[in-house]
Tab-separated table of C-alpha atoms in Angstrom:
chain	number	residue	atom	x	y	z
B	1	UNK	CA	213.666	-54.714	-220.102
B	2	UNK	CA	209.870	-53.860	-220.613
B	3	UNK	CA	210.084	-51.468	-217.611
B	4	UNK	CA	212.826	-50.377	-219.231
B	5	UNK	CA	211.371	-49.174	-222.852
B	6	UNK	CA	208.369	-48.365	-220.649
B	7	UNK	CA	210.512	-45.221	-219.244
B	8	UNK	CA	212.201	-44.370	-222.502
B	9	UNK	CA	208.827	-43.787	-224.019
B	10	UNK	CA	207.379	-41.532	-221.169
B	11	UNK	CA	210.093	-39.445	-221.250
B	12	UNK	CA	210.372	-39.289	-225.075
B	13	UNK	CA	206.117	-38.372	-224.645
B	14	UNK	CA	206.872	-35.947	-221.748
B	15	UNK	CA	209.665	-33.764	-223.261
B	16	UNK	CA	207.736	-33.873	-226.857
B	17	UNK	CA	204.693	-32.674	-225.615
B	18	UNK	CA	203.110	-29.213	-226.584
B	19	UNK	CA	202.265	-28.929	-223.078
B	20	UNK	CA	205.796	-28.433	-222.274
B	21	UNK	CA	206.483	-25.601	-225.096
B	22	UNK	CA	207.590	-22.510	-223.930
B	23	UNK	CA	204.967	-19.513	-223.862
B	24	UNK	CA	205.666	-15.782	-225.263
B	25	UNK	CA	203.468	-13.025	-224.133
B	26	UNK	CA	202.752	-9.943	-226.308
B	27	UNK	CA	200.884	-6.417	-224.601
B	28	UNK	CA	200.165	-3.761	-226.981
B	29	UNK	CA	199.223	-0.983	-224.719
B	30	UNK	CA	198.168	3.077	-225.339
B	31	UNK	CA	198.984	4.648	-222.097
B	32	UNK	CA	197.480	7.819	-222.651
B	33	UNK	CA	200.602	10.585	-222.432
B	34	UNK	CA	202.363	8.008	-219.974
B	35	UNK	CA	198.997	7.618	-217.598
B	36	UNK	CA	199.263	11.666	-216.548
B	37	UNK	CA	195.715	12.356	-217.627
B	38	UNK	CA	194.289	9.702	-214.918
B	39	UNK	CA	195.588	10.173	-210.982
B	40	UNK	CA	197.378	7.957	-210.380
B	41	UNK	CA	198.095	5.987	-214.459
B	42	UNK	CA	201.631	5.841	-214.237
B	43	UNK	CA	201.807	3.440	-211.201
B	44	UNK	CA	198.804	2.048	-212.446
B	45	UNK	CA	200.651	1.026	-216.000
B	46	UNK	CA	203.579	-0.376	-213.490
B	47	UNK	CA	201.370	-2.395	-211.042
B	48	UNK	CA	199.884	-3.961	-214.310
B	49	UNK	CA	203.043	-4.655	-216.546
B	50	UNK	CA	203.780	-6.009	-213.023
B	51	UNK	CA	200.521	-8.519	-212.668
B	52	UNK	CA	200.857	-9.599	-216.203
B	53	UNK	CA	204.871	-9.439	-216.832
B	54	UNK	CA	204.688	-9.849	-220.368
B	55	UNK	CA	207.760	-10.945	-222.329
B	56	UNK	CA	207.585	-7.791	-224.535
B	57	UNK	CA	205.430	-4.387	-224.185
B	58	UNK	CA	204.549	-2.037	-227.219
B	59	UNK	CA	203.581	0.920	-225.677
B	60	UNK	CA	202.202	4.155	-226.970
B	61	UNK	CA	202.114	7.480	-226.141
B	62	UNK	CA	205.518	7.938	-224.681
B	63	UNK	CA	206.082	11.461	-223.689
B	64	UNK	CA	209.377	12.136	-222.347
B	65	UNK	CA	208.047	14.817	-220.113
B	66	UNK	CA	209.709	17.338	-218.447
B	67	UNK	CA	212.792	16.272	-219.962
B	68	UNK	CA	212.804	13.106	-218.499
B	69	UNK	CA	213.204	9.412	-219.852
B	70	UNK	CA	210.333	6.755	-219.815
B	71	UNK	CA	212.521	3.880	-220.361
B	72	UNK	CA	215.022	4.491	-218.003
B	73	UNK	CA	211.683	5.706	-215.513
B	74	UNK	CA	209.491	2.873	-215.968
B	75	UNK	CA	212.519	0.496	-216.146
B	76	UNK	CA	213.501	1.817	-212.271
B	77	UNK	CA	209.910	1.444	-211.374
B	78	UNK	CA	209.697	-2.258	-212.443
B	79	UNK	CA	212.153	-2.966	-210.789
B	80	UNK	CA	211.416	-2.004	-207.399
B	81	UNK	CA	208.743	-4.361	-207.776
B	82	UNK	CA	211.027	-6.824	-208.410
B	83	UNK	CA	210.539	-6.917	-212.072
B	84	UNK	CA	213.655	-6.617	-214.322
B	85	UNK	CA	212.619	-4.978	-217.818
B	86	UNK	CA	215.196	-3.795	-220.796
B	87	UNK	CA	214.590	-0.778	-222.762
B	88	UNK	CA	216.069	1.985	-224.968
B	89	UNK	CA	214.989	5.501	-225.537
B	90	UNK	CA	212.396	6.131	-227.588
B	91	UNK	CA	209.745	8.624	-228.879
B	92	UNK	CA	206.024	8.921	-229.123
B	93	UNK	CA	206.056	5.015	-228.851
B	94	UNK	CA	208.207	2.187	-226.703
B	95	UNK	CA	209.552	-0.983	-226.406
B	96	UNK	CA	209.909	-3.382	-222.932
B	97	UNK	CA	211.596	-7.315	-223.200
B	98	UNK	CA	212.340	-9.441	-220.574
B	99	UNK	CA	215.256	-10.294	-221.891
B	100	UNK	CA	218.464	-8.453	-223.068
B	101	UNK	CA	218.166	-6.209	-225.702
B	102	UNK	CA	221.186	-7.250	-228.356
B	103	UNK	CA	220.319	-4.252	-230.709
B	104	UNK	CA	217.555	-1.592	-231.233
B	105	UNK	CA	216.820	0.781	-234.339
B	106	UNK	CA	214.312	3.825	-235.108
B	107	UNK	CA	212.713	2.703	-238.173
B	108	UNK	CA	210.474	5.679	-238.483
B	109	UNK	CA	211.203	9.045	-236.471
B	110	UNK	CA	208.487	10.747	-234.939
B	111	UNK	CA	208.329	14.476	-236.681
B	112	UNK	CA	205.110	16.685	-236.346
B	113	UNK	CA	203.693	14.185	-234.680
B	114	UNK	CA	203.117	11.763	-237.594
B	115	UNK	CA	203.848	8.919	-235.611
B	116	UNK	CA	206.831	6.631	-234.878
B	117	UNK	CA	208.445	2.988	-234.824
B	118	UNK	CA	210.941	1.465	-233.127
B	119	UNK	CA	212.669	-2.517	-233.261
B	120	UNK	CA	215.026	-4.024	-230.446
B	121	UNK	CA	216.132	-6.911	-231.454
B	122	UNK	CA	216.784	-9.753	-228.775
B	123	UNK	CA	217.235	-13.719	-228.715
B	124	UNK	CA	214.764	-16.216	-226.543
B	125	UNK	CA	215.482	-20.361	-226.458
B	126	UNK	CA	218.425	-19.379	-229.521
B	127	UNK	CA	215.808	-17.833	-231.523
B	128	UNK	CA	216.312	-14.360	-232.453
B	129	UNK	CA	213.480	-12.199	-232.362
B	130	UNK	CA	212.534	-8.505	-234.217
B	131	UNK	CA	210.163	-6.687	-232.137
B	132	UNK	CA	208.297	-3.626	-233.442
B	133	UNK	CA	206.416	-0.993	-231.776
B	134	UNK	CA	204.078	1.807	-233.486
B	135	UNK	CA	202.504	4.619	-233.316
B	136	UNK	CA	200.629	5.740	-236.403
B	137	UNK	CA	200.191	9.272	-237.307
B	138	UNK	CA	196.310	10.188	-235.656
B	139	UNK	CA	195.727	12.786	-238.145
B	140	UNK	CA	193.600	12.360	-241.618
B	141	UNK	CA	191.553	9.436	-239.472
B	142	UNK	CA	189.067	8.646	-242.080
B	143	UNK	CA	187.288	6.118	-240.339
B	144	UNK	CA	185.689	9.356	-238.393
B	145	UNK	CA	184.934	10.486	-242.129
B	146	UNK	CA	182.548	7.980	-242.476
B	147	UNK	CA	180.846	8.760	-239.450
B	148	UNK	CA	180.411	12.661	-240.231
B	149	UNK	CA	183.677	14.020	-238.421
B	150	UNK	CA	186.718	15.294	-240.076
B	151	UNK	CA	189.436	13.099	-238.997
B	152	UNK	CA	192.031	15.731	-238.269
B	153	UNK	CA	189.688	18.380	-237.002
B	154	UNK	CA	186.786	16.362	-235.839
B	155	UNK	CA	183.598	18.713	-236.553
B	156	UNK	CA	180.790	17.794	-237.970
B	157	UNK	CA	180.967	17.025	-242.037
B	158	UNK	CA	179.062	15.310	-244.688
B	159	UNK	CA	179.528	11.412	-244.657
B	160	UNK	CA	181.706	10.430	-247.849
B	161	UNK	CA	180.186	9.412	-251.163
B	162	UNK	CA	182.143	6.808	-251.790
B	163	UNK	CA	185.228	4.343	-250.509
B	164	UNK	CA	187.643	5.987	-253.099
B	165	UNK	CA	186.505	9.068	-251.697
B	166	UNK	CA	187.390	7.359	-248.145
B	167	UNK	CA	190.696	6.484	-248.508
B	168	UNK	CA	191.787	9.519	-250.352
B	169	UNK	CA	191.894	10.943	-247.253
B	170	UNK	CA	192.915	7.853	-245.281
B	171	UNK	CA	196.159	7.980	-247.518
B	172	UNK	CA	196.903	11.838	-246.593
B	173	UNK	CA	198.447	10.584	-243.397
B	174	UNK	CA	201.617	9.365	-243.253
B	175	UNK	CA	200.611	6.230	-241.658
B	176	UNK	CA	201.103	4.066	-245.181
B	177	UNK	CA	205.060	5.351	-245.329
B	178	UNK	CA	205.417	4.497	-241.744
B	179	UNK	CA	204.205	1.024	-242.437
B	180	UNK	CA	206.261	0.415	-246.024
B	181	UNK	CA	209.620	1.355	-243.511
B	182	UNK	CA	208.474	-1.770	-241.019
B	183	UNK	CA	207.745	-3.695	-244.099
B	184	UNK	CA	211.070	-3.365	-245.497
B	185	UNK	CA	212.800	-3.360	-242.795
B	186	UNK	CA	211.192	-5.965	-241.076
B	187	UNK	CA	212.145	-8.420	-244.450
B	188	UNK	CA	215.427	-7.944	-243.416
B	189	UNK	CA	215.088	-9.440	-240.713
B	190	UNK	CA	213.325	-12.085	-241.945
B	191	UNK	CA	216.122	-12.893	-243.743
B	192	UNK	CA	218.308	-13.307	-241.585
B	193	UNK	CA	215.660	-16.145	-239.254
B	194	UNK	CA	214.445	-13.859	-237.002
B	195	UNK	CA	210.942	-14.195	-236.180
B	196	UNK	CA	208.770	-10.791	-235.922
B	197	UNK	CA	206.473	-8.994	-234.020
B	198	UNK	CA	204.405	-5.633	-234.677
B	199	UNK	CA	202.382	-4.317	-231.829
B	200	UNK	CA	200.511	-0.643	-232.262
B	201	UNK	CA	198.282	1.885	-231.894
B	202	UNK	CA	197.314	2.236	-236.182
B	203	UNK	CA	194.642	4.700	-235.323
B	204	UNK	CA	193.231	2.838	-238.425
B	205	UNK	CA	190.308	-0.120	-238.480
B	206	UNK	CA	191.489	-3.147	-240.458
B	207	UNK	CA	189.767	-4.281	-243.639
B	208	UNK	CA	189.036	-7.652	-241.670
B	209	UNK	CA	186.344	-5.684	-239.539
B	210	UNK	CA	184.919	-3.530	-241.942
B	211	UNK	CA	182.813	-6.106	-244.103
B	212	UNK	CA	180.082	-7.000	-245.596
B	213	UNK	CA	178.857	-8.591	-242.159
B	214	UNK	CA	179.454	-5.378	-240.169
B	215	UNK	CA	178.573	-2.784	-243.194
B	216	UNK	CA	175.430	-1.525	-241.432
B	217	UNK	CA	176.726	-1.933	-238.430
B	218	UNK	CA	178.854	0.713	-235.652
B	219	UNK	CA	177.699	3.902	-237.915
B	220	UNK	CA	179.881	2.243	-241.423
B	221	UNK	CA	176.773	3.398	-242.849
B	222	UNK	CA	177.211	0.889	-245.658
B	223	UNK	CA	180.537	0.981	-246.261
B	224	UNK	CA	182.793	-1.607	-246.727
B	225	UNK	CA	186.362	-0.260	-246.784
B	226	UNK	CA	189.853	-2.057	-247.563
B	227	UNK	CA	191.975	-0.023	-244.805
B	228	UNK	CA	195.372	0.523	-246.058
B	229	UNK	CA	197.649	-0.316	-243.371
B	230	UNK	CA	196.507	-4.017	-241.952
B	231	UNK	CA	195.793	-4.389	-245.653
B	232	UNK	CA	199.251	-3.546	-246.920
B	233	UNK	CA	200.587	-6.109	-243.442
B	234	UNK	CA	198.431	-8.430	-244.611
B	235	UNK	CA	199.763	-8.680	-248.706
B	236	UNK	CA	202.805	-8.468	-247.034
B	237	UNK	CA	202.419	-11.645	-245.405
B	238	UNK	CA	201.834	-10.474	-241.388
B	239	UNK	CA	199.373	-11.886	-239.223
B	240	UNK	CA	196.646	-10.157	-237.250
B	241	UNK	CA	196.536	-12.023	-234.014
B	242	UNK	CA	193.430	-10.868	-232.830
B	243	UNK	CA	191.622	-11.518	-236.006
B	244	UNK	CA	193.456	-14.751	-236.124
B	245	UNK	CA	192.274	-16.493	-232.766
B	246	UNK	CA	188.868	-15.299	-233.104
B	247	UNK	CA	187.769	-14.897	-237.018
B	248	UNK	CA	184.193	-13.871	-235.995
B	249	UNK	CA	183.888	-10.468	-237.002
B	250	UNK	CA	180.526	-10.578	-234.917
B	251	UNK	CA	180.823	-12.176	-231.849
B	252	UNK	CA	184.327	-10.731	-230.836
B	253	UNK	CA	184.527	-7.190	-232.666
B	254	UNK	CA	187.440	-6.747	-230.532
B	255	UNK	CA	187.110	-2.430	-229.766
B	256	UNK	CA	189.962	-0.788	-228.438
B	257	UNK	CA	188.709	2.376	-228.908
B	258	UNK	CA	186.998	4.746	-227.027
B	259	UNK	CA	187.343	2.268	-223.785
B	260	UNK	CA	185.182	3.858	-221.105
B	261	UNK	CA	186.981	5.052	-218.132
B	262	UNK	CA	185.389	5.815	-215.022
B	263	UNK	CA	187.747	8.650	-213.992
B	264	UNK	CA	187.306	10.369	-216.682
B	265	UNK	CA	183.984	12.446	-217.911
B	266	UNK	CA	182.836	10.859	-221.103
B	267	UNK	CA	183.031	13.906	-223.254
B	268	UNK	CA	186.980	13.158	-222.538
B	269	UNK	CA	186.469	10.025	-224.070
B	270	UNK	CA	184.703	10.523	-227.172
B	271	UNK	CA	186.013	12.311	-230.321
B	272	UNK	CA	182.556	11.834	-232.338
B	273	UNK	CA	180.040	11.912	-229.754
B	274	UNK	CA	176.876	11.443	-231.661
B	275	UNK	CA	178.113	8.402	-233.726
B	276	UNK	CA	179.419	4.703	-232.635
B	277	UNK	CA	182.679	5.328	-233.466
B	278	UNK	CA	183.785	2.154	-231.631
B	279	UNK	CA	186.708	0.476	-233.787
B	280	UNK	CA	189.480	-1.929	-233.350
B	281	UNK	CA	192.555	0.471	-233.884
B	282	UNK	CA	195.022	-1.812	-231.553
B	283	UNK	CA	196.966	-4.440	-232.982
B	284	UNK	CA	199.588	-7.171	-232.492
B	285	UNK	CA	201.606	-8.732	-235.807
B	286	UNK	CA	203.445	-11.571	-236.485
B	287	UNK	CA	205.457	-12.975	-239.195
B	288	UNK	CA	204.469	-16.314	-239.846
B	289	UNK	CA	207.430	-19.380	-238.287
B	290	UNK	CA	207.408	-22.868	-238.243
B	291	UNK	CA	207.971	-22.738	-234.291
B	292	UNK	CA	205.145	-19.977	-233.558
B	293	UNK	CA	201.235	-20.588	-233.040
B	294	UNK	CA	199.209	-18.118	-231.872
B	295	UNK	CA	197.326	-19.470	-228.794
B	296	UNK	CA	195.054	-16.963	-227.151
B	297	UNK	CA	194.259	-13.246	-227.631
B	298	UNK	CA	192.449	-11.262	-225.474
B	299	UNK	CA	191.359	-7.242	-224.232
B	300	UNK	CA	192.863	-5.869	-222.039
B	301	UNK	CA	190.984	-3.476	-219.902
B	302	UNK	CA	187.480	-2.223	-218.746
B	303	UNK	CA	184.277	-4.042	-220.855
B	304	UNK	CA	182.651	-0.667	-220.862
B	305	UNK	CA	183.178	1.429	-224.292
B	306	UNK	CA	181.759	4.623	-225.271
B	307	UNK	CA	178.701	5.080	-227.870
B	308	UNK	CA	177.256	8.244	-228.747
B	309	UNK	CA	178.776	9.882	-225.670
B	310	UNK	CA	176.958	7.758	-223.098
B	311	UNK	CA	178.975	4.665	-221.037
B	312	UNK	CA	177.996	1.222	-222.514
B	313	UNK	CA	179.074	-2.485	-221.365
B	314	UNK	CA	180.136	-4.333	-224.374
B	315	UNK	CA	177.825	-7.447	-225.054
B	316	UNK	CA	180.466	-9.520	-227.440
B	317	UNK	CA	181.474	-12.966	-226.605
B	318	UNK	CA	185.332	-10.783	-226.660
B	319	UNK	CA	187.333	-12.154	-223.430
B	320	UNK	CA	187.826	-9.092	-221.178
B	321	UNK	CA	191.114	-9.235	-218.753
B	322	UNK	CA	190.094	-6.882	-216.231
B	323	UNK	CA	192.120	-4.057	-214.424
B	324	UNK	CA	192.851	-4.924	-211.081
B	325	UNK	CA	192.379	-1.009	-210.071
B	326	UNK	CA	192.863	2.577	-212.087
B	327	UNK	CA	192.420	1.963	-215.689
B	328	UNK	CA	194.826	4.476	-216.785
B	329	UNK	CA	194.114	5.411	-220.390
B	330	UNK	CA	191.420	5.673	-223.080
B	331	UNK	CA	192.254	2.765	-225.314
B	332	UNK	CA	191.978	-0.889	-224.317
B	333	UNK	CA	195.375	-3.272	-224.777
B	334	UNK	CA	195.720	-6.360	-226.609
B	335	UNK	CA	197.261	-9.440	-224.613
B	336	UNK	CA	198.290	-12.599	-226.628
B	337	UNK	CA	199.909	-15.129	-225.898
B	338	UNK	CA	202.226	-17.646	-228.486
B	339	UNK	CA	203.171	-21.253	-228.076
B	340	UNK	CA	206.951	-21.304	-229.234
């Protein structure tokens, strides 16, 4: 009889242990124009997705060129690897999930260039999930304001007086009405149980990073600056993963931009070249669930940045997943992972 109970407990311990709970993967990736400006990107970005096989990709800088489809392209491509992706087409940015896509939505259309976001919507373990890719519009980039750029033209200007001044500008792009779309639409969804993920290229810092910690710090020349869009996620209840799993604003800045590329000549790779314009622009959201915890977060890509035009290693306690080859684009990806 003891030997018995003795059983019934073990296997009670074994199939209630966290140990045993399932594991959800989450790349935010910029693949510069689909890895064209780097020989050989593209099958670079497949021999990755392939190494890492997340459960869901949020890519941007989907072209569509020549008249061609990325999803159906990079689909094909996985899967002569032996990887089987789902996808839908898309615009500017894209979606990937390992599992069946049950329905997918444009939330915000790419027009002019002023960005883009996309949902699919598919089911993992009975739990329905809303996944969200974005691609904020890159023009009226502030954060370059501060560092004596124009953020739409990029030549030289006078650094701002002021934060008002700041994100007066910040707010002429039309990367705050992308954001209220998600926000409302992503409630929706909410609603209805499903949990939800954001992953994207903001080209916009978050107000976690620019504080009174880093205010003298990465040319903010004093500044300390409540960025609109993770602030408006954030009121909205969304979590910033990255900032999440490592809260240290100073030993893991967590830069995503400009990554340092070997391949490329580092006036490629620089938009302000005589300022640190080093930010962390790529994100991945959640909406907070009773079965999610966010376990580990880390960058993806090369520990070299650029700073004031020149090549420079990064020195943060961030944890770097190298590229096993060509580093295909000019940001760095974000790689987390969820207990579920």
């Amino acid at each position: 009889m003891n030997r018995h109970l003795f059983l019934i407990v073990l296997l009670l311990t074994l199939f209630s242990s966290p140990s045993l709970a399932r594991h959800i993967t989450v790349l935010q990736w910029n693949i510069w124009q689909e890895g064209t400006v780097v020989p050989g990107g593209y099958d670079a970005v497949v021999n990755e997705i392939t190494r890492l096989k997340p459960d869901f990709v949020t890519l941007s800088e989907v072209r569509n060129y020549n008249g061609t489809r990325f999803c159906d392209r990079i689909v094909n491509s996985l899967r002569e690897k032996g990887e089987t992706y789902y996808s839908f087409f898309s615009d500017d940015s894209g979606l990937l999930s390992r599992t069946p896509i049950t329905d997918s939505l444009t939330v915000f259309p790419l027009q002019n260039d002023h960005g883009s976001i996309y949902k699919l919507v598919t089911t993992i373990d009975g739990q329905e999930f809303a996944v969200y890719t974005a691609h904020l519009d890159y023009l009226d980039d502030a954060y370059y304001n501060v560092r004596g750029y124009d953020g739409s033209t990029w030549k030289e200007i006078p650094i701002p007086t002021s934060v008002a001044e700041i994100l007066e500008r910040n707010d002429r792009s039309q990367r705050d009405d992308a954001i209220r779309c998600f926000i409302a639409e992503a409630q929706r969804d909410m609603e209805r149980g499903r949990i939800v993920f954001l992953g994207g290229d903001f080209n916009e810092p978050s107000h976690l990073d620019w504080t009174r910690e880093t205010k003298d710090l990465y040319d903010h020349h004093g500044f300390i600056v409540p960025w609109t869009v993770p602030l408006l996620l954030d009121n909205a209840g969304f979590v910033d993963t990255y900032r999440t799993v490592h809260p240290n604003v100073l030993t893991h800045p967590g830069f995503t931009f400009p990554s340092d590329n070997p391949l490329v000549p580092e006036s490629k790779l620089t938009w302000a070249p005589l300022s640190d314009e080093r930010d962390r622009i790529d994100y991945v959201f959640f909406s907070p669930h009773p079965r999610l915890h966010a376990e580990e977060a880390v960058i993806f890509g090369p520990r070299g940045s650029i700073v004031k035009n020149h090549r420079t290693d990064e020195s943060s306690d961030d944890e770097f997943l190298l590229p096993l080859g060509v580093w295909p684009t000019d940001h760095k990806g974000v790689l987390v992972t969820f207990s579920f």
